[in-house]
Tab-separated table of N, CA and C in Angstrom:
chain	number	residue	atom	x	y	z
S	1	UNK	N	106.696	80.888	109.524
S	1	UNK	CA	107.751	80.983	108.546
S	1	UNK	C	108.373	82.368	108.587
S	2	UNK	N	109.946	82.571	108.427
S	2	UNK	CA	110.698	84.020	108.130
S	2	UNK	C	110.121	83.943	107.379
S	3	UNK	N	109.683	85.528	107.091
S	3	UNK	CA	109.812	86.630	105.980
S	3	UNK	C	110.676	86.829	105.091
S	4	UNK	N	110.133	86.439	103.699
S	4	UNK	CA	111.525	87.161	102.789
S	4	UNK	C	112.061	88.773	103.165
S	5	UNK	N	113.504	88.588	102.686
S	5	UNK	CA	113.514	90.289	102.460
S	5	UNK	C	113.274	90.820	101.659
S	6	UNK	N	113.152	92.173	101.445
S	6	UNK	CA	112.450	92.410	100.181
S	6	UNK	C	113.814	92.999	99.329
S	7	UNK	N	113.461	93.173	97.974
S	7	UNK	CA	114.782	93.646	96.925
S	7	UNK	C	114.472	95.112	96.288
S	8	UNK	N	115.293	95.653	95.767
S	8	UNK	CA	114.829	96.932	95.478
S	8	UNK	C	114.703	96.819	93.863
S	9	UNK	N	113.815	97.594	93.309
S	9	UNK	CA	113.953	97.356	91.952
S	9	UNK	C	114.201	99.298	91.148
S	10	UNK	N	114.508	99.453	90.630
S	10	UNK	CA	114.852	100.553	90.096
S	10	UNK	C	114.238	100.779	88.741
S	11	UNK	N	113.036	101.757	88.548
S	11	UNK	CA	112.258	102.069	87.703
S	11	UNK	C	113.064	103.383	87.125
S	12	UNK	N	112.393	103.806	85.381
S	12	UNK	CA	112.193	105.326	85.016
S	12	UNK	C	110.718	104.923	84.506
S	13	UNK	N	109.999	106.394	85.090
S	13	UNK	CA	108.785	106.169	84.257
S	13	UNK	C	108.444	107.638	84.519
S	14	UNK	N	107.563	108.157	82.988
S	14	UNK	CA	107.256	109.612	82.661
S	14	UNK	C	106.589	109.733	84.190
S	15	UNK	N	106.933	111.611	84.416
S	15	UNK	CA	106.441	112.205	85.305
S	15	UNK	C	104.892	112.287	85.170
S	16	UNK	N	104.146	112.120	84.649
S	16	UNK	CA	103.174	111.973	84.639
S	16	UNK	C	102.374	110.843	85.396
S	17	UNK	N	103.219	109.550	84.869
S	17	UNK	CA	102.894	108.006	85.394
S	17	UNK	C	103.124	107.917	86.992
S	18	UNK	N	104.135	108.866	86.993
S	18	UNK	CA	104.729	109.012	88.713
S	18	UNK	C	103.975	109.718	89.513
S	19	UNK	N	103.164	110.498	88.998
S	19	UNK	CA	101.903	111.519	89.640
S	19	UNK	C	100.679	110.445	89.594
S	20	UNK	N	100.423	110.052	89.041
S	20	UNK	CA	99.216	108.967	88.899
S	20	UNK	C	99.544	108.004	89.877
S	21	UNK	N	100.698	107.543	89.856
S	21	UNK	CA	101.111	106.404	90.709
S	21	UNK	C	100.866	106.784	92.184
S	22	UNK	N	101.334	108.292	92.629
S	22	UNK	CA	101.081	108.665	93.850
S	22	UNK	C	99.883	109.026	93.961
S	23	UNK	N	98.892	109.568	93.198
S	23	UNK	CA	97.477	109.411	93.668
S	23	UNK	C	96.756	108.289	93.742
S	24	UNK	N	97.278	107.712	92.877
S	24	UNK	CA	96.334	106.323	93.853
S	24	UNK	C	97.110	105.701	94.922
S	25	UNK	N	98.071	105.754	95.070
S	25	UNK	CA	98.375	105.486	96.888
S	25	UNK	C	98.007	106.216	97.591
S	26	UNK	N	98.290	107.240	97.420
S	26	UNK	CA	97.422	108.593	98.506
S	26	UNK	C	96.102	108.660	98.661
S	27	UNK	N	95.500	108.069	97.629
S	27	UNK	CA	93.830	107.698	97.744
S	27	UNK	C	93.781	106.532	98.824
S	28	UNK	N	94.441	104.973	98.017
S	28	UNK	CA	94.550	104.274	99.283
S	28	UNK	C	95.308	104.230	100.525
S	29	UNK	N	95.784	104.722	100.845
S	29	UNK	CA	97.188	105.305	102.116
S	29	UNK	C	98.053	103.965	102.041
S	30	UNK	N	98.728	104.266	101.223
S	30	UNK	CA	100.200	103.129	100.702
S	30	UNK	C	101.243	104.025	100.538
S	31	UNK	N	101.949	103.495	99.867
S	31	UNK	CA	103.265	103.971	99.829
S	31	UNK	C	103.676	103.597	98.258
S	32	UNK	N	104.191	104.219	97.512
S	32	UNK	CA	104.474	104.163	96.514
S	32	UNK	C	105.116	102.602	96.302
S	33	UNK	N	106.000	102.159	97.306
S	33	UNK	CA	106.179	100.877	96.795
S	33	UNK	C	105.450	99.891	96.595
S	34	UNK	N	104.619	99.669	97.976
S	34	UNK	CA	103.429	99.082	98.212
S	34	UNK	C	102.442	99.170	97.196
S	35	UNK	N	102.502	100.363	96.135
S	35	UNK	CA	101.251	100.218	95.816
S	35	UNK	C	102.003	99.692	94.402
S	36	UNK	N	102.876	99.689	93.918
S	36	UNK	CA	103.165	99.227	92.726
S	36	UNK	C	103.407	97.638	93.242
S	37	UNK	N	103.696	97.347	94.375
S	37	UNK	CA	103.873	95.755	94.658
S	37	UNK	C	102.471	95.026	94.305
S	38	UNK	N	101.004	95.980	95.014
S	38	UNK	CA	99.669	95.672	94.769
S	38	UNK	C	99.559	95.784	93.644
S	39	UNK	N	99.879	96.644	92.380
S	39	UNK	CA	99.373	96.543	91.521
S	39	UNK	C	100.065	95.228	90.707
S	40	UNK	N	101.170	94.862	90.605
S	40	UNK	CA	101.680	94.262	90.024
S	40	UNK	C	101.112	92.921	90.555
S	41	UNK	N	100.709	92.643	91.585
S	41	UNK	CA	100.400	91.425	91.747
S	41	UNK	C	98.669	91.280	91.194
S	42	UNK	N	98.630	91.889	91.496
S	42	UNK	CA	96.930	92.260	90.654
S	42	UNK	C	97.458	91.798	89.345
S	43	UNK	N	98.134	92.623	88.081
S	43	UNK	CA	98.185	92.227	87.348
S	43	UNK	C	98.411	90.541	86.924
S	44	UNK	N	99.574	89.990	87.994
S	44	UNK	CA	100.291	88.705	87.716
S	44	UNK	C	98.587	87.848	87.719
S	45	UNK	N	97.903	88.163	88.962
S	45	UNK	CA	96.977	87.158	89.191
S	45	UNK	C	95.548	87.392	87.981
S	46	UNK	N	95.121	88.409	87.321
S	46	UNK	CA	94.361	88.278	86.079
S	46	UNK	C	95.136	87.487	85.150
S	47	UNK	N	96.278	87.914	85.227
S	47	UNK	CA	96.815	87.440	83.683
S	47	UNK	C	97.306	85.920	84.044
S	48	UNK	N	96.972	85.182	85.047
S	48	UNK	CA	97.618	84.165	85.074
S	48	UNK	C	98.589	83.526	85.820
S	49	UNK	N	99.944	84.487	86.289
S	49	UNK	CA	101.192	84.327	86.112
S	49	UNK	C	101.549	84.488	87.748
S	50	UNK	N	101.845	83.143	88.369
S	50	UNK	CA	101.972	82.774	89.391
S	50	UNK	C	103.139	83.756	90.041
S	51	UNK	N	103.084	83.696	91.013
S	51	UNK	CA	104.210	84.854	92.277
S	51	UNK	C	104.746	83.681	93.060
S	52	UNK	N	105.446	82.966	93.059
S	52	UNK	CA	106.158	81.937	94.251
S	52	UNK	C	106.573	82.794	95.634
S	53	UNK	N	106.132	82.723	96.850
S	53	UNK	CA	105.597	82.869	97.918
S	53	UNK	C	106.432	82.051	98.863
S	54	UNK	N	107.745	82.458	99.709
S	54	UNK	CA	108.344	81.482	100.087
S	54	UNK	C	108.935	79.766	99.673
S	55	UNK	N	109.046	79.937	98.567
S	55	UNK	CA	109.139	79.058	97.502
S	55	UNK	C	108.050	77.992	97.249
S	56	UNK	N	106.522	78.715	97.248
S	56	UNK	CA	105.613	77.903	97.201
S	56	UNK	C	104.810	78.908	95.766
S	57	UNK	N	104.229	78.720	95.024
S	57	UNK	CA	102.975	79.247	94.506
S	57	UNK	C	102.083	79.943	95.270
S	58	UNK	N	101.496	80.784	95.280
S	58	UNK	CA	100.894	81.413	96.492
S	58	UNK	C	99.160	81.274	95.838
């Protein structure tokens, strides 16, 4: 199957949250986007809340 493309999303969040955010990617060697993509899907999948995956449920 193609790959979606990906979309950009445009955050503000305290400088603080933005320093935290880059140490834990820099801990795991990600990338700031990547790692908010991981976290967020982390979150979706505790809390429930499905991610459609090439227009499937993943």
């Amino acid at each position: 199957m193609a790959e979606t493309k990906s979309t950009t999303l445009t955050v503000r969040v305290h400088p603080a949250v933005k320093e935290g955010l880059r140490s834990a990617a820099e801990q795991e060697r990600r990338s700031l986007a990547n790692m908010i993509e991981v976290m967020i899907r982390d979150y979706c999948e505790r809390g429930g809340i499905p991610i459609a995956e090439n227009g499937a449920d993943r």
